[in-house]
XYZ file of C-alpha atoms in Angstrom:
516
model
C 0.674 -6.509 34.265
C -1.505 -8.033 31.695
C -1.889 -11.685 31.031
C -1.609 -12.330 27.085
C -3.315 -15.521 27.704
C -6.442 -14.170 28.394
C -9.222 -14.003 25.967
C -10.545 -10.848 24.802
C -13.933 -10.188 23.163
C -14.381 -7.452 20.348
C -17.603 -6.093 19.035
C -17.877 -6.664 15.261
C -17.111 -2.932 14.622
C -13.851 -3.298 16.699
C -12.770 -6.432 14.479
C -13.187 -4.415 11.504
C -11.503 -1.565 12.557
C -8.258 -3.568 13.596
C -8.436 -5.617 10.495
C -8.601 -2.631 8.390
C -5.656 -0.996 10.407
C -3.645 -4.276 9.926
C -4.390 -4.240 6.154
C -3.204 -0.903 5.449
C 0.461 -2.307 5.285
C -0.101 -4.210 2.384
C -1.701 -1.260 0.449
C 1.145 0.335 -2.001
C 2.765 3.047 0.141
C 3.549 6.364 -1.723
C 7.304 7.563 -1.575
C 7.649 10.205 1.003
C 9.663 12.344 -1.303
C 7.296 12.170 -4.107
C 3.290 11.076 -3.372
C 3.020 10.045 -7.081
C 5.625 7.400 -6.896
C 5.414 4.099 -5.091
C 7.861 1.979 -3.533
C 8.661 -1.215 -5.460
C 6.984 -4.349 -3.560
C 9.648 -6.150 -1.293
C 8.491 -9.469 -3.083
C 9.638 -8.148 -6.473
C 12.738 -6.252 -5.444
C 14.011 -9.292 -3.418
C 14.065 -11.652 -6.226
C 15.659 -9.004 -8.580
C 18.503 -8.364 -6.080
C 19.271 -11.841 -4.785
C 18.971 -13.922 -8.249
C 21.877 -14.558 -10.195
C 21.850 -12.877 -13.579
C 22.218 -16.305 -15.347
C 19.335 -17.665 -13.080
C 17.221 -14.670 -13.894
C 17.915 -15.323 -17.770
C 16.913 -18.977 -17.251
C 13.924 -17.854 -15.199
C 12.819 -15.782 -18.289
C 12.994 -18.442 -20.750
C 10.948 -20.725 -18.666
C 8.535 -17.736 -18.235
C 8.172 -17.054 -21.912
C 7.746 -21.065 -22.574
C 5.071 -21.276 -20.005
C 2.788 -18.518 -21.508
C -0.111 -18.971 -23.411
C 0.047 -18.888 -27.236
C -2.173 -16.431 -28.815
C -2.836 -16.290 -32.751
C -3.513 -13.239 -34.895
C -1.884 -12.623 -38.131
C -1.474 -9.125 -37.845
C -0.211 -8.757 -34.022
C 1.166 -11.809 -32.733
C 3.443 -13.178 -35.530
C 7.080 -12.314 -35.039
C 9.138 -10.907 -37.955
C 12.605 -11.140 -39.360
C 14.249 -9.386 -42.115
C 14.319 -11.133 -45.847
C 17.389 -12.868 -46.578
C 17.992 -10.659 -49.617
C 18.519 -7.649 -47.438
C 21.181 -9.145 -45.060
C 24.244 -8.220 -46.905
C 22.805 -4.724 -47.652
C 22.076 -4.165 -43.700
C 25.639 -5.469 -43.082
C 27.130 -2.465 -44.877
C 24.563 -0.300 -43.533
C 26.479 2.645 -41.825
C 25.611 2.834 -38.034
C 25.233 5.747 -36.105
C 26.203 4.731 -32.338
C 24.358 7.353 -30.592
C 21.227 6.482 -32.336
C 21.726 2.752 -31.627
C 22.224 3.573 -27.980
C 19.266 5.954 -27.895
C 17.193 3.407 -29.502
C 18.023 0.432 -27.044
C 17.306 3.096 -24.095
C 14.104 3.624 -25.699
C 13.126 0.054 -25.862
C 14.154 -0.620 -22.533
C 12.066 2.267 -21.111
C 9.102 0.908 -22.876
C 9.700 -2.530 -20.933
C 9.657 -0.595 -17.973
C 6.618 0.888 -18.487
C 4.877 -2.527 -18.980
C 6.844 -3.645 -15.972
C 5.192 -0.741 -13.948
C 1.741 -1.848 -15.198
C 2.262 -5.545 -14.310
C 3.540 -4.411 -10.723
C 0.497 -2.407 -10.039
C -1.914 -5.320 -11.009
C 0.397 -7.524 -8.598
C -0.171 -5.112 -5.697
C -3.986 -4.924 -6.244
C -4.252 -8.745 -6.356
C -1.936 -8.833 -3.214
C -4.269 -6.813 -1.419
C -7.378 -8.548 -2.384
C -5.872 -12.026 -1.283
C -4.626 -10.608 2.125
C -8.170 -8.728 2.973
C -10.271 -11.502 1.492
C -11.863 -12.348 4.889
C -13.246 -8.719 5.374
C -13.531 -7.015 2.236
C -16.791 -6.063 0.969
C -18.264 -7.141 -2.286
C -18.238 -3.714 -3.786
C -14.770 -2.955 -3.273
C -13.606 -6.610 -4.496
C -15.608 -6.036 -7.716
C -13.996 -2.592 -8.093
C -10.365 -3.761 -7.779
C -10.779 -6.738 -10.075
C -12.664 -4.544 -12.793
C -9.609 -2.197 -12.398
C -7.145 -5.102 -12.827
C -9.066 -6.541 -15.894
C -9.009 -3.035 -17.552
C -5.316 -2.546 -16.645
C -4.478 -5.902 -18.077
C -6.189 -5.093 -21.141
C -4.462 -1.940 -21.622
C -1.044 -3.759 -21.036
C -1.863 -6.417 -23.691
C -2.681 -3.644 -26.274
C 0.454 -1.806 -25.260
C 2.518 -4.662 -25.529
C 1.171 -6.000 -28.835
C 1.231 -2.262 -30.422
C 4.729 -1.583 -29.217
C 5.964 -4.752 -30.701
C 4.542 -3.857 -34.168
C 5.896 -0.245 -33.888
C 9.423 -1.656 -33.000
C 8.985 -3.999 -36.302
C 8.347 -0.868 -38.114
C 11.424 1.111 -36.552
C 13.490 -2.054 -37.755
C 12.709 -1.977 -41.504
C 13.249 1.772 -41.739
C 16.987 0.908 -41.933
C 16.068 -0.132 -45.544
C 15.564 3.036 -47.296
C 12.267 2.128 -49.053
C 12.046 4.226 -52.159
C 9.075 6.502 -51.947
C 7.649 5.179 -55.093
C 7.342 1.612 -53.645
C 4.255 0.624 -51.654
C 5.315 -0.848 -48.455
C 3.724 -4.402 -48.283
C 4.345 -6.730 -45.544
C 4.390 -10.659 -46.029
C 1.595 -12.772 -44.962
C 3.239 -16.143 -45.043
C 2.753 -18.458 -42.051
C 5.160 -19.678 -39.509
C 6.849 -19.026 -36.454
C 8.172 -15.912 -37.785
C 7.242 -13.920 -40.950
C 9.571 -12.191 -43.179
C 9.521 -8.179 -43.150
C 8.689 -7.820 -46.710
C 6.680 -9.983 -49.390
C 8.273 -11.471 -52.437
C 6.276 -8.892 -54.720
C 7.764 -6.026 -52.806
C 11.229 -7.406 -52.864
C 11.156 -7.652 -56.460
C 9.586 -4.271 -56.957
C 12.143 -2.584 -54.382
C 14.975 -4.120 -56.600
C 13.567 -2.693 -59.890
C 12.668 0.683 -58.615
C 16.155 0.982 -56.454
C 17.922 0.240 -59.809
C 15.875 2.839 -61.921
C 16.206 5.338 -59.080
C 20.003 5.051 -58.994
C 20.261 5.376 -62.579
C 17.972 8.662 -62.415
C 20.185 10.142 -59.205
C 23.125 9.502 -61.307
C 21.852 11.418 -64.233
C 20.264 14.366 -62.456
C 22.561 14.844 -59.481
C 25.159 16.900 -61.576
C 23.538 18.161 -64.742
C 25.033 21.347 -64.013
C 28.288 20.203 -63.596
C 30.529 20.162 -60.254
C 29.541 22.751 -57.786
C 32.239 25.173 -57.600
C 30.458 27.934 -55.590
C 32.487 27.471 -52.650
C 35.660 27.302 -54.445
C 36.138 23.510 -54.664
C 35.423 21.057 -56.961
C 34.121 17.583 -55.893
C 36.239 14.628 -56.497
C 35.932 10.727 -56.736
C 32.279 11.111 -57.317
C 30.085 9.954 -60.294
C 28.405 13.079 -62.321
C 27.442 14.382 -65.446
C 28.138 17.606 -67.461
C 25.252 18.758 -69.871
C 26.370 20.078 -73.240
C 22.864 20.321 -74.316
C 23.991 20.656 -78.349
C 24.240 18.004 -81.119
C 27.574 16.338 -81.728
C 29.214 18.018 -84.419
C 31.812 15.558 -85.730
C 32.154 12.267 -87.082
C 30.274 10.185 -89.810
C 26.998 8.094 -89.163
C 25.645 8.868 -85.690
C 28.300 11.638 -85.151
C 27.192 13.617 -88.168
C 26.265 17.310 -88.267
C 22.899 17.862 -86.668
C 22.609 14.283 -85.145
C 21.668 14.469 -81.241
C 22.232 11.051 -79.397
C 19.580 9.456 -77.418
C 20.472 12.045 -74.343
C 22.860 14.806 -73.947
C 24.523 13.856 -70.658
C 27.991 13.572 -70.587
C 29.675 11.249 -68.063
C 31.657 13.620 -66.010
C 33.541 11.392 -63.619
C 34.767 7.560 -63.850
C 31.474 5.462 -63.288
C 29.381 4.378 -66.301
C 26.063 3.754 -64.583
C 24.421 5.923 -67.221
C 25.424 3.153 -69.965
C 22.219 1.427 -69.308
C 20.206 4.678 -69.769
C 21.587 5.111 -73.172
C 20.299 1.692 -74.210
C 16.862 1.953 -72.478
C 16.620 5.484 -74.434
C 17.057 3.473 -77.602
C 14.174 1.302 -77.001
C 15.638 -1.587 -74.851
C 13.956 -2.558 -71.678
C 15.674 -2.591 -68.476
C 16.131 -6.314 -68.238
C 17.414 -6.474 -71.742
C 20.181 -3.597 -70.790
C 21.187 -5.544 -67.648
C 21.597 -8.584 -69.455
C 23.688 -6.803 -72.138
C 25.908 -5.553 -69.656
C 26.932 -9.024 -68.251
C 28.859 -9.480 -71.692
C 31.532 -7.670 -69.742
C 33.097 -8.985 -66.608
C 32.621 -7.201 -63.316
C 36.299 -6.679 -62.901
C 36.651 -5.297 -66.465
C 33.826 -2.892 -65.822
C 35.709 -1.725 -62.752
C 38.786 -1.201 -64.890
C 36.742 0.639 -67.496
C 35.457 2.936 -64.881
C 38.971 3.875 -63.651
C 40.103 4.508 -67.323
C 37.022 6.497 -68.103
C 37.685 8.851 -65.103
C 41.152 9.268 -66.483
C 39.921 10.085 -69.904
C 37.454 12.583 -68.687
C 40.071 14.322 -66.396
C 42.561 14.718 -69.054
C 39.749 16.126 -70.998
C 38.738 18.846 -68.574
C 42.386 20.297 -68.863
C 42.113 20.733 -72.761
C 41.175 23.971 -74.224
C 38.797 24.478 -75.871
C 36.593 22.145 -73.957
C 35.013 19.149 -76.306
C 32.544 16.394 -75.445
C 34.433 13.465 -74.687
C 31.897 11.181 -76.044
C 32.553 12.475 -79.669
C 34.195 10.178 -81.886
C 37.799 11.705 -82.375
C 40.579 9.519 -83.373
C 43.240 12.246 -83.586
C 42.429 13.374 -79.973
C 42.458 9.732 -78.825
C 46.219 9.479 -80.298
C 46.947 12.758 -78.325
C 45.703 11.043 -75.172
C 47.626 7.920 -75.663
C 50.975 10.123 -76.654
C 50.595 12.176 -73.297
C 50.430 8.572 -71.239
C 52.913 6.737 -73.348
C 54.960 6.068 -70.332
C 52.505 3.580 -69.055
C 52.762 0.074 -69.663
C 51.388 -1.503 -72.943
C 48.561 -3.372 -70.878
C 47.355 -0.131 -69.150
C 47.474 1.898 -72.458
C 45.302 -1.100 -73.868
C 42.870 -0.826 -71.241
C 42.440 2.813 -71.603
C 41.707 2.324 -75.369
C 39.217 -0.376 -74.405
C 37.450 1.680 -71.988
C 36.867 4.607 -74.308
C 35.978 2.098 -77.078
C 33.353 0.408 -74.886
C 31.382 3.720 -74.818
C 31.931 4.719 -78.327
C 30.850 1.588 -79.909
C 27.371 2.151 -78.281
C 27.033 5.709 -79.271
C 28.452 5.207 -82.995
C 28.103 1.449 -83.915
C 28.846 2.430 -87.635
C 32.253 3.998 -86.971
C 35.503 1.780 -87.177
C 36.617 0.527 -83.972
C 39.486 2.252 -82.419
C 41.495 -1.160 -82.343
C 41.482 -0.983 -86.145
C 42.152 2.483 -86.654
C 45.539 2.582 -88.563
C 47.157 5.290 -86.326
C 46.127 3.634 -83.077
C 47.398 0.383 -84.251
C 50.943 2.060 -85.308
C 50.769 3.710 -81.598
C 50.710 0.190 -79.855
C 53.238 -1.355 -82.424
C 55.702 1.314 -81.723
C 55.249 0.935 -78.071
C 56.006 -2.830 -78.417
C 59.096 -2.200 -80.363
C 60.494 0.429 -78.084
C 59.932 -1.464 -74.833
C 62.460 -4.246 -74.065
C 61.133 -6.511 -71.176
C 63.874 -8.297 -69.214
C 62.380 -11.181 -67.111
C 62.817 -10.790 -63.505
C 64.518 -13.191 -61.227
C 61.339 -14.491 -59.727
C 60.139 -15.243 -63.337
C 62.828 -17.221 -64.227
C 62.930 -19.488 -60.860
C 60.975 -22.685 -60.554
C 59.548 -22.874 -57.171
C 59.747 -26.395 -55.114
C 56.082 -27.108 -53.921
C 57.623 -29.580 -51.502
C 59.082 -26.856 -49.452
C 55.363 -25.542 -48.996
C 54.054 -28.951 -48.271
C 56.820 -29.014 -45.377
C 55.711 -25.605 -43.946
C 52.027 -26.771 -44.071
C 52.935 -29.752 -41.933
C 55.012 -27.827 -39.392
C 52.093 -25.072 -39.107
C 48.925 -26.670 -39.664
C 49.507 -30.398 -38.890
C 46.443 -31.509 -37.344
C 43.249 -30.483 -39.269
C 40.733 -31.413 -36.463
C 42.211 -28.959 -34.008
C 42.736 -25.802 -35.907
C 40.764 -22.710 -35.405
C 38.416 -21.933 -38.239
C 40.617 -19.025 -39.449
C 43.619 -21.117 -39.408
C 41.808 -23.736 -41.055
C 40.528 -21.552 -44.022
C 44.040 -20.791 -45.079
C 45.370 -24.197 -44.857
C 42.353 -25.178 -47.157
C 42.848 -22.362 -49.464
C 46.526 -23.273 -49.829
C 45.842 -26.847 -50.217
C 43.312 -26.389 -53.023
C 45.256 -23.799 -54.515
C 48.397 -26.276 -54.891
C 46.178 -29.357 -56.044
C 44.243 -27.406 -58.650
C 46.957 -25.100 -59.856
C 44.119 -22.537 -60.420
C 44.542 -18.796 -60.678
C 44.553 -17.459 -57.005
C 42.368 -14.337 -57.893
C 40.243 -15.108 -60.838
C 39.600 -18.921 -59.957
C 40.179 -19.515 -56.257
C 39.236 -16.093 -54.996
C 35.774 -16.367 -56.900
C 34.976 -20.102 -56.157
C 31.598 -20.382 -54.899
C 30.568 -22.549 -52.061
C 27.882 -24.115 -54.123
C 30.220 -25.352 -56.754
C 32.317 -27.441 -54.370
C 30.516 -31.029 -54.729
C 31.898 -33.852 -52.619
C 31.454 -37.518 -53.380
C 30.985 -39.925 -50.170
C 31.037 -43.676 -49.895
C 29.983 -45.391 -47.004
C 29.725 -41.992 -45.400
C 33.411 -41.277 -46.081
C 34.576 -38.398 -48.405
C 36.251 -39.965 -51.259
C 36.367 -37.205 -53.686
C 35.427 -33.647 -54.592
C 34.536 -31.869 -57.962
C 35.038 -28.270 -58.070
C 33.746 -25.940 -60.798
C 35.230 -22.525 -61.377
C 32.224 -20.452 -62.597
C 33.847 -17.249 -63.641
C 37.437 -17.784 -64.945
C 39.297 -15.660 -67.259
C 38.723 -18.212 -69.836
C 34.703 -17.146 -69.936
C 34.095 -20.895 -69.903
C 33.492 -23.089 -66.637
C 36.572 -24.776 -65.659
C 35.984 -28.190 -63.677
C 38.489 -30.421 -61.887
C 37.846 -33.652 -59.815
C 40.279 -34.494 -56.823
C 40.623 -37.797 -54.919
C 41.784 -38.267 -51.206
C 45.361 -39.112 -50.266
C 46.528 -41.394 -47.536
C 47.861 -38.598 -45.148
C 44.654 -36.869 -43.919
C 46.457 -33.891 -42.489
C 47.724 -32.709 -45.961
C 44.652 -34.037 -47.776
C 43.311 -31.225 -49.871
C 39.774 -33.074 -50.208
C 39.560 -33.681 -46.481
C 40.748 -30.272 -45.126
C 38.406 -28.663 -47.449
C 35.228 -30.920 -46.291
C 36.217 -30.377 -42.720
C 36.400 -26.267 -43.290
C 32.914 -26.377 -44.840
C 31.397 -28.458 -42.134
C 32.901 -26.098 -39.670
C 31.724 -22.909 -41.286
C 28.137 -23.814 -41.859
C 26.837 -21.842 -39.032
C 28.606 -18.590 -40.397
C 26.925 -19.080 -43.747
C 23.292 -19.331 -42.479
C 22.582 -15.872 -43.707
C 24.571 -15.744 -46.956
C 23.371 -15.749 -50.306
C 23.663 -18.876 -52.606
C 26.306 -17.231 -54.796
C 28.399 -16.513 -51.928
C 32.317 -17.203 -52.317
C 33.795 -20.440 -50.584
C 36.215 -18.084 -48.585
C 34.992 -15.901 -45.680
C 36.387 -12.486 -45.453
C 35.612 -11.789 -41.696
C 35.685 -15.360 -40.611
C 38.178 -14.327 -37.711
C 35.462 -11.369 -36.778
C 31.878 -13.027 -36.754
C 30.296 -9.851 -35.762
C 31.140 -8.144 -38.964
């Protein structure tokens, strides 16, 4: 039996041997199944397994705040996308598999950096526990390895961040003929692209879209596989001069280009004007003479016109100025309403007046005027019951009070509906062209003693083509006051508008689905 209290004497060699044996347990131990793998240190795994997720997130925030800040224009500055591209990215189609794989790829990259940090932790822990006996040579070697590993980890981290920034901007399809230029603006974060790049991107993208529209179907639709593409913009090349009409349609005259719109869209229109010597900015400005909704109507009408032309024999270029053919087209669609027929006539006229400015407009051609006069004479319109009735607005006021009485407690989606109905009632503006297109920047509140006393609303794009303005004051009942309800709605929706353009509408389409 031995007495543990009895002191023992060891030689210097025995002490070093015992200390070496004791310190082995602090060295990284290889995995028995794979000698190239090491067990995660207990000090690290215990914290990961026992700390609640919310606490871990809070610890991460404190850890990041406690890190030293470094400065280098190229590598340390974070990046964010330019506001001009936000709406484009929201419409960008997402490949879910690609998104998932990208996230996994980034998480694996983070694990790589964690492995490097864990290795340095184990080396420094070994130095700390063996400090009384470790020799100078071994200590210098370990510290040198830690320093080199830390340098590699820093380089890997900064370079990976830049690589991920570059991957992010790839979602925006940069035209090949635009030189990629990053923004160098100072601040907590830099925008992904410089102002010069954004301007060049917009110009080149517009030009490329026109070029693609012009050349994608120069040979007409692809019928090699037994089908004809539908609902796509395209062109058919006739490659011969127009042979009919006077002025620019006379014998031997070739228009600025020989591409004929094959389907509905008229994106080739600026190309015609550009070919006549106008600059891109000038053609875009001239295009604004027609309202956007009208251009959409013209696109649909042009599709119907070209589709009808495809069924005619022999085939003729639909851009040729031919009044008789136009009358035949209208006669075959005379069952349509006068409004629809007039839209078809206007759409075709919008093209012909550019190609043949010296010709008499269709609306002034005698046979076309006679057709529409006959259409009006033969159609008798009996007013509907709805058109004859006068609606009592008190019924709607009562319904608003019953459904949305307290403005302050309404959810944002219901609050928007209440504000929309109240403003429509108060202004008697058109629900579509006026209320629907109302922009947030055109709603100007008046305040007195920190209280809202009125609002001025400008309808920027009414059907009358002139800005319409109206001023509303507050009423006693705050729960049905249009001014106060609109003010509360705008204040509550400020966060949702943070990434929207200045010209965005007052009303938000996906207000009940913020992720969209």
